[in-house]
CSV table of C-alpha atoms in Angstrom, one decimal:
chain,number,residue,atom,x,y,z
A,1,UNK,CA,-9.5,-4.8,14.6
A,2,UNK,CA,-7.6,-7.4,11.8
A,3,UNK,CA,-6.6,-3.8,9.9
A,4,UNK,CA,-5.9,-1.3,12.6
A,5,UNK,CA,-3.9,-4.3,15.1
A,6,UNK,CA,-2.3,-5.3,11.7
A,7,UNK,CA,-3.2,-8.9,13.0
A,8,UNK,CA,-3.0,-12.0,10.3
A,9,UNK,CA,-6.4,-12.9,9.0
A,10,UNK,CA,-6.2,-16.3,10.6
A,11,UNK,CA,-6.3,-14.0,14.0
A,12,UNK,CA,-10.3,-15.3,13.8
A,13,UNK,CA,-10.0,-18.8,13.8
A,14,UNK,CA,-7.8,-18.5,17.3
A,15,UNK,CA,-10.0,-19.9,20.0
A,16,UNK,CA,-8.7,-17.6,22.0
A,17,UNK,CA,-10.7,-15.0,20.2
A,18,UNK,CA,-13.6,-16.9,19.5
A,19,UNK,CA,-13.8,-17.2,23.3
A,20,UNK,CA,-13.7,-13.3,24.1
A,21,UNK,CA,-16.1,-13.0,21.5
A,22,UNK,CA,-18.4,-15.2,22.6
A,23,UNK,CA,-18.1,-13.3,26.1
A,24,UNK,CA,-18.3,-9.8,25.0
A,25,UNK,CA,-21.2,-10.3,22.5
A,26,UNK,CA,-22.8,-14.1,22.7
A,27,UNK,CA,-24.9,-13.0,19.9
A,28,UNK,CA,-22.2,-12.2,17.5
A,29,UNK,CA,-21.5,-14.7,14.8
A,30,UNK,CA,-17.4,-14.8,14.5
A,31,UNK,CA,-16.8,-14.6,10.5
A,32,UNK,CA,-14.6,-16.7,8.9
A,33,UNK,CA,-11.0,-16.2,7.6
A,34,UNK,CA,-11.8,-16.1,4.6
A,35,UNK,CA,-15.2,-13.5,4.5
A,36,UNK,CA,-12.8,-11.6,6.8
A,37,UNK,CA,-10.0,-11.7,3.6
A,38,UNK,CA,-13.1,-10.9,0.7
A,39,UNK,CA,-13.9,-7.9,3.0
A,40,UNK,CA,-10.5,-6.7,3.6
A,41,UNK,CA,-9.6,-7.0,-0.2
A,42,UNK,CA,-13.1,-5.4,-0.6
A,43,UNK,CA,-11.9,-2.2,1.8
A,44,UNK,CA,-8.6,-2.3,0.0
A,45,UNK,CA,-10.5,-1.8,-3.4
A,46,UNK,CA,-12.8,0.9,-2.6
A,47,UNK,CA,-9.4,2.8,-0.7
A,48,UNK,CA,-7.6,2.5,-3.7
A,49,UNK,CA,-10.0,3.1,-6.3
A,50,UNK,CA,-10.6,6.6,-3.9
A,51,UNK,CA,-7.1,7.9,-3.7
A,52,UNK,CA,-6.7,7.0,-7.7
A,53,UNK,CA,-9.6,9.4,-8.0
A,54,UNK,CA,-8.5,12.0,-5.9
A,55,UNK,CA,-4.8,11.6,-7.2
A,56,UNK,CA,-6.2,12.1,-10.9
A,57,UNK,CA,-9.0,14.2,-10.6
A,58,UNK,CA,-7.0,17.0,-8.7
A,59,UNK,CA,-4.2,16.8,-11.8
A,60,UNK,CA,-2.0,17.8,-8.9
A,61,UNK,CA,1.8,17.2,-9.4
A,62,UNK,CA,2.6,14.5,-6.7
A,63,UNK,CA,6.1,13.5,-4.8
A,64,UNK,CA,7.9,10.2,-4.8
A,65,UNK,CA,9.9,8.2,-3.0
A,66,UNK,CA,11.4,4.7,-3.5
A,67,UNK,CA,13.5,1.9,-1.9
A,68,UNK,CA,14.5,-1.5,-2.6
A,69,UNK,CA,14.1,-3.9,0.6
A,70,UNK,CA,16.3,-7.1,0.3
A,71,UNK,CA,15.5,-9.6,3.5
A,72,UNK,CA,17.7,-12.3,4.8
A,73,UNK,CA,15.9,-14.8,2.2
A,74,UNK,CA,17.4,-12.5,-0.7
A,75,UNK,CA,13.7,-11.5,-1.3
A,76,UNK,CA,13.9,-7.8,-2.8
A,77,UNK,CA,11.2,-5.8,-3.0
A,78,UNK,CA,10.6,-2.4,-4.6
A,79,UNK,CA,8.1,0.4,-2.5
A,80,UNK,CA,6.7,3.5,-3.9
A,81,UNK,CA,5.2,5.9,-1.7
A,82,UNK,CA,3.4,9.0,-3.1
A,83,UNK,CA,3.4,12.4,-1.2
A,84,UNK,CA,0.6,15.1,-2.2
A,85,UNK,CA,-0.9,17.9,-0.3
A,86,UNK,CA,-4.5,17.6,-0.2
A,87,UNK,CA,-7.3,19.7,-0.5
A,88,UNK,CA,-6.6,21.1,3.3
A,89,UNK,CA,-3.5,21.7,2.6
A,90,UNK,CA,-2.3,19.0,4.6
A,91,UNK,CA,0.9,16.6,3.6
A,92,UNK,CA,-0.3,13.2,3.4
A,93,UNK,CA,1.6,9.8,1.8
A,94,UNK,CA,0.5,6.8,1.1
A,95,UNK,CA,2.1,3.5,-0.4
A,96,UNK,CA,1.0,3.0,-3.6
A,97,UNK,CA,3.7,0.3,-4.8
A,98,UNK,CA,5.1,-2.6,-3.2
A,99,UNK,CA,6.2,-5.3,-5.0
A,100,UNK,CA,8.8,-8.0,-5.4
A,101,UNK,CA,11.9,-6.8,-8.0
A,102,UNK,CA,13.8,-9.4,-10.0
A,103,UNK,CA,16.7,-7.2,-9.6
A,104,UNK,CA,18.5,-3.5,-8.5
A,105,UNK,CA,19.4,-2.9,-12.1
A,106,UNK,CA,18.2,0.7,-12.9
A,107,UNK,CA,16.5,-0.2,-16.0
A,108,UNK,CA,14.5,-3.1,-14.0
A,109,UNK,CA,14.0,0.1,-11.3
A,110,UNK,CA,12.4,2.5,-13.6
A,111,UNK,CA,10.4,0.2,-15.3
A,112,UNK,CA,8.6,-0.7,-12.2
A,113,UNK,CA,8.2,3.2,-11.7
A,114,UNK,CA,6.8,3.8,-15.0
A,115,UNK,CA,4.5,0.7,-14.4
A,116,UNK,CA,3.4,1.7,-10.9
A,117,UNK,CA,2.7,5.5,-12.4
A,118,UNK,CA,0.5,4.3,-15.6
A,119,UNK,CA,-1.2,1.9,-13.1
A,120,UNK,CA,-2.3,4.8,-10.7
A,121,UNK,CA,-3.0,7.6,-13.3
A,122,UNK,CA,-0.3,9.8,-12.2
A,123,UNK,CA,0.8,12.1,-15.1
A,124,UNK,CA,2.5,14.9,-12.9
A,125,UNK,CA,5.3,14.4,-11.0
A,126,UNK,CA,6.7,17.1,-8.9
A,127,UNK,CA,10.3,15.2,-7.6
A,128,UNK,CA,11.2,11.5,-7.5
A,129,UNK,CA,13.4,11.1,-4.0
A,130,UNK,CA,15.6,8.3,-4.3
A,131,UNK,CA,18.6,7.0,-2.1
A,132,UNK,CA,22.6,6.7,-3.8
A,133,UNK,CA,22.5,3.7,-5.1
A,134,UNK,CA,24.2,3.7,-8.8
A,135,UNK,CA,21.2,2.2,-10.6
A,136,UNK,CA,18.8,4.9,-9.4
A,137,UNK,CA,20.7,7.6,-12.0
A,138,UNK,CA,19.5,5.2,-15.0
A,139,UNK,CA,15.9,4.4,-13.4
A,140,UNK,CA,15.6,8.0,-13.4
A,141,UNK,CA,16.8,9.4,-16.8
């Protein structure tokens, strides 16, 4: 429920839960916010360590595409999502990178690409998809 809703992991301590779960199933013992954040980190581990191994294993040549987000509280932050075709032949992406970005200058931009690809394995890369921003022609090159 806290990963499909997207709900925070404080979403447990609401009594307003806690009540609807002590309705639905009196029997069930509401875990705490912090189990519920081990578990989700533990999930998130287990994902990624998966799609690194299915990523490098394959050798396939992968897609990528990156943005830089920059929010009202002049916050920037970098995404990377990768775009493979998997073993049914089926286009799938997935966010492999998002992280704060001190700032859009292209060498700071491809840095953070070459981290993000020697973090995930990726040796093959079929296209990197970028939008027109002047400092994307040095991140690339």
């Amino acid at each position: 429920m806290i990963i499909l809703d997207e709900l925070p992991f404080s979403h447990v301590e609401n009594f307003g839960f806690r009540h609807f779960c002590s309705v639905a199933c009196p029997r069930f013992m509401v875990p705490s916010r912090r189990t519920i954040t081990k578990d989700i980190f533990d999930i998130f581990l287990l994902e990624k360590a998966s799609l690194k191994s299915l990523l490098c294993d394959n050798k396939q040549r992968v897609s990528l595409t990156t943005d830089i987000l920059t929010f009202i509280t002049t916050a920037s932050y970098m995404v990377i999502t990768t775009h493979f075709i998997d073993q049914d032949w089926q286009l799938r992406r997935r966010i492999i990178s998002f992280n704060t970005i001190s700032d859009h200058k292209g060498e700071t931009i491809g840095m953070q690409l070459e981290k993000c690809l020697l973090d995930w394995g990726i040796e093959r890369v079929f296209t990197v998809t970028v939008d027109n921003a002047s400092a994307n022609k040095v991140a690339i090159t």
